[in-house]
């Protein structure tokens, strides 16, 4: 991406030209299944108590990494928001009178569109986890799963 897209900026927002290359590589280890297919339908924060059941489908060869996961009531899920723009440093999510810095927001619009949710683990069936508390689109790529000690969403 060499050009900054300004045609869809809100008042007070600022985009930058991202660097040409990347500093790291990663693997998608699975896919997340949720009821939401449009960004506007996603909740702003997942609800681990009353939200819908969602599925996390782990890819091979990562499935053995789930061994022992059923011992944890809560998990931290890291995922890649591939449909978010990555060039805004100032955002105006509510069309207000001023912008807020990207790093002061929970917005999906960020240089590295990584999201994190603490979810409640409901079931484990082979390579599939059923969880509650996600806030992403159906088909979102999974980056990592970690046991979440202490905190609950």
Tab-separated table of C-alpha atoms in Angstrom:
chain	number	residue	atom	x	y	z
A	1	UNK	CA	0.000	0.000	0.000
A	2	UNK	CA	1.730	3.187	-1.163
A	3	UNK	CA	-1.126	5.659	-1.182
A	4	UNK	CA	-3.098	6.910	1.770
A	5	UNK	CA	-6.839	6.469	1.213
A	6	UNK	CA	-8.546	9.684	2.269
A	7	UNK	CA	-11.909	9.326	0.539
A	8	UNK	CA	-13.495	7.457	3.467
A	9	UNK	CA	-11.960	9.370	6.382
A	10	UNK	CA	-14.256	10.885	8.994
A	11	UNK	CA	-13.716	14.470	10.158
A	12	UNK	CA	-10.454	14.875	12.148
A	13	UNK	CA	-9.089	11.436	11.161
A	14	UNK	CA	-5.555	11.007	9.847
A	15	UNK	CA	-4.086	8.191	7.772
A	16	UNK	CA	-0.399	7.457	7.195
A	17	UNK	CA	1.556	5.547	4.590
A	18	UNK	CA	2.497	2.205	6.211
A	19	UNK	CA	6.029	0.802	5.893
A	20	UNK	CA	6.791	-1.195	2.740
A	21	UNK	CA	7.756	-4.449	4.468
A	22	UNK	CA	6.904	-6.414	7.570
A	23	UNK	CA	9.010	-7.168	10.645
A	24	UNK	CA	7.593	-10.588	11.531
A	25	UNK	CA	5.682	-13.567	10.233
A	26	UNK	CA	2.886	-15.563	11.833
A	27	UNK	CA	0.673	-18.569	11.187
A	28	UNK	CA	-3.080	-18.693	11.392
A	29	UNK	CA	-3.766	-21.685	13.627
A	30	UNK	CA	-7.514	-21.905	13.103
A	31	UNK	CA	-10.740	-20.223	12.131
A	32	UNK	CA	-13.417	-18.576	14.293
A	33	UNK	CA	-17.106	-19.142	13.594
A	34	UNK	CA	-19.564	-16.508	14.847
A	35	UNK	CA	-23.089	-15.428	13.862
A	36	UNK	CA	-21.863	-12.088	12.448
A	37	UNK	CA	-21.149	-11.625	8.749
A	38	UNK	CA	-21.161	-7.796	8.598
A	39	UNK	CA	-18.909	-5.486	10.615
A	40	UNK	CA	-21.884	-3.375	11.647
A	41	UNK	CA	-23.509	-6.395	13.296
A	42	UNK	CA	-20.526	-7.287	15.528
A	43	UNK	CA	-20.779	-6.250	19.158
A	44	UNK	CA	-18.209	-3.717	20.386
A	45	UNK	CA	-17.212	-6.135	23.122
A	46	UNK	CA	-18.043	-9.807	23.520
A	47	UNK	CA	-20.375	-10.976	26.297
A	48	UNK	CA	-19.054	-14.094	28.031
A	49	UNK	CA	-22.196	-14.419	30.159
A	50	UNK	CA	-25.026	-13.895	27.688
A	51	UNK	CA	-23.431	-13.691	24.232
A	52	UNK	CA	-24.004	-16.312	21.545
A	53	UNK	CA	-22.073	-19.562	21.433
A	54	UNK	CA	-19.182	-19.349	18.961
A	55	UNK	CA	-16.835	-22.005	17.615
A	56	UNK	CA	-13.083	-21.987	17.342
A	57	UNK	CA	-11.845	-24.569	14.828
A	58	UNK	CA	-8.156	-25.430	15.217
A	59	UNK	CA	-6.133	-26.483	12.178
A	60	UNK	CA	-3.669	-29.371	12.050
A	61	UNK	CA	-0.925	-29.681	13.220
A	62	UNK	CA	-1.953	-27.489	16.204
A	63	UNK	CA	-4.747	-29.705	17.598
A	64	UNK	CA	-2.533	-31.507	20.176
A	65	UNK	CA	-1.940	-28.065	21.714
A	66	UNK	CA	-5.483	-28.253	23.106
A	67	UNK	CA	-4.506	-31.059	25.499
A	68	UNK	CA	-5.582	-30.032	28.997
A	69	UNK	CA	-7.480	-26.946	27.861
A	70	UNK	CA	-10.745	-28.203	29.401
A	71	UNK	CA	-9.227	-27.464	32.842
A	72	UNK	CA	-9.588	-23.732	32.128
A	73	UNK	CA	-12.931	-21.969	32.392
A	74	UNK	CA	-11.606	-18.852	30.671
A	75	UNK	CA	-9.381	-18.430	27.634
A	76	UNK	CA	-7.740	-15.462	25.993
A	77	UNK	CA	-8.288	-15.599	22.241
A	78	UNK	CA	-6.064	-13.619	19.873
A	79	UNK	CA	-7.317	-13.127	16.335
A	80	UNK	CA	-6.538	-11.233	13.132
A	81	UNK	CA	-9.075	-8.662	11.947
A	82	UNK	CA	-8.197	-8.903	8.267
A	83	UNK	CA	-10.989	-6.628	7.052
A	84	UNK	CA	-9.887	-3.604	9.101
A	85	UNK	CA	-7.924	-0.774	7.564
A	86	UNK	CA	-4.387	-0.452	8.907
A	87	UNK	CA	-3.284	3.101	8.190
A	88	UNK	CA	-5.151	5.360	10.641
A	89	UNK	CA	-3.251	6.978	13.499
A	90	UNK	CA	-6.114	9.308	14.480
A	91	UNK	CA	-9.702	8.058	14.516
A	92	UNK	CA	-13.128	9.579	15.058
A	93	UNK	CA	-15.286	6.508	15.738
A	94	UNK	CA	-18.348	8.466	16.861
A	95	UNK	CA	-18.038	11.371	14.409
A	96	UNK	CA	-17.178	13.682	17.321
A	97	UNK	CA	-15.517	17.089	17.311
A	98	UNK	CA	-11.981	15.698	17.622
A	99	UNK	CA	-9.969	12.586	16.898
A	100	UNK	CA	-8.454	10.059	19.301
A	101	UNK	CA	-5.164	8.231	18.781
A	102	UNK	CA	-5.465	4.661	17.544
A	103	UNK	CA	-3.581	3.296	20.572
A	104	UNK	CA	-6.081	4.932	22.936
A	105	UNK	CA	-8.974	2.985	21.367
A	106	UNK	CA	-10.165	-0.626	21.206
A	107	UNK	CA	-11.012	-0.113	17.524
A	108	UNK	CA	-10.185	-2.854	15.002
A	109	UNK	CA	-8.491	-0.179	12.876
A	110	UNK	CA	-4.788	-0.372	13.802
A	111	UNK	CA	-1.380	-1.020	12.230
A	112	UNK	CA	-1.513	-4.687	13.268
A	113	UNK	CA	-5.195	-5.630	13.465
A	114	UNK	CA	-4.810	-8.060	16.359
A	115	UNK	CA	-7.785	-8.450	18.682
A	116	UNK	CA	-7.999	-10.116	22.052
A	117	UNK	CA	-11.042	-11.389	23.939
A	118	UNK	CA	-11.331	-13.276	27.193
A	119	UNK	CA	-13.991	-15.927	26.618
A	120	UNK	CA	-15.770	-18.592	28.629
A	121	UNK	CA	-14.970	-22.129	27.489
A	122	UNK	CA	-18.187	-24.126	27.144
A	123	UNK	CA	-17.086	-27.335	25.403
A	124	UNK	CA	-14.179	-29.104	23.738
A	125	UNK	CA	-14.943	-31.543	20.900
A	126	UNK	CA	-11.730	-32.664	19.199
A	127	UNK	CA	-10.309	-29.669	17.314
A	128	UNK	CA	-13.357	-27.479	18.080
A	129	UNK	CA	-13.872	-25.234	21.100
A	130	UNK	CA	-17.284	-23.784	21.872
A	131	UNK	CA	-16.887	-20.447	23.623
A	132	UNK	CA	-18.895	-17.394	24.584
A	133	UNK	CA	-17.585	-13.820	24.552
A	134	UNK	CA	-16.222	-13.145	21.063
A	135	UNK	CA	-16.824	-9.997	19.017
A	136	UNK	CA	-15.496	-10.803	15.540
A	137	UNK	CA	-16.797	-11.667	12.095
A	138	UNK	CA	-17.488	-15.224	11.004
A	139	UNK	CA	-14.386	-16.701	9.396
A	140	UNK	CA	-11.891	-14.577	11.342
A	141	UNK	CA	-8.400	-16.093	11.482
A	142	UNK	CA	-7.174	-17.385	14.842
A	143	UNK	CA	-3.688	-16.363	16.006
A	144	UNK	CA	-3.422	-17.913	19.478
A	145	UNK	CA	-5.226	-19.350	22.492
A	146	UNK	CA	-3.985	-18.823	26.030
A	147	UNK	CA	-5.320	-19.872	29.410
A	148	UNK	CA	-6.760	-16.798	31.143
A	149	UNK	CA	-6.071	-16.893	34.855
A	150	UNK	CA	-8.078	-14.722	37.208
A	151	UNK	CA	-9.897	-12.310	34.879
A	152	UNK	CA	-13.276	-12.960	33.325
A	153	UNK	CA	-14.817	-11.092	30.432
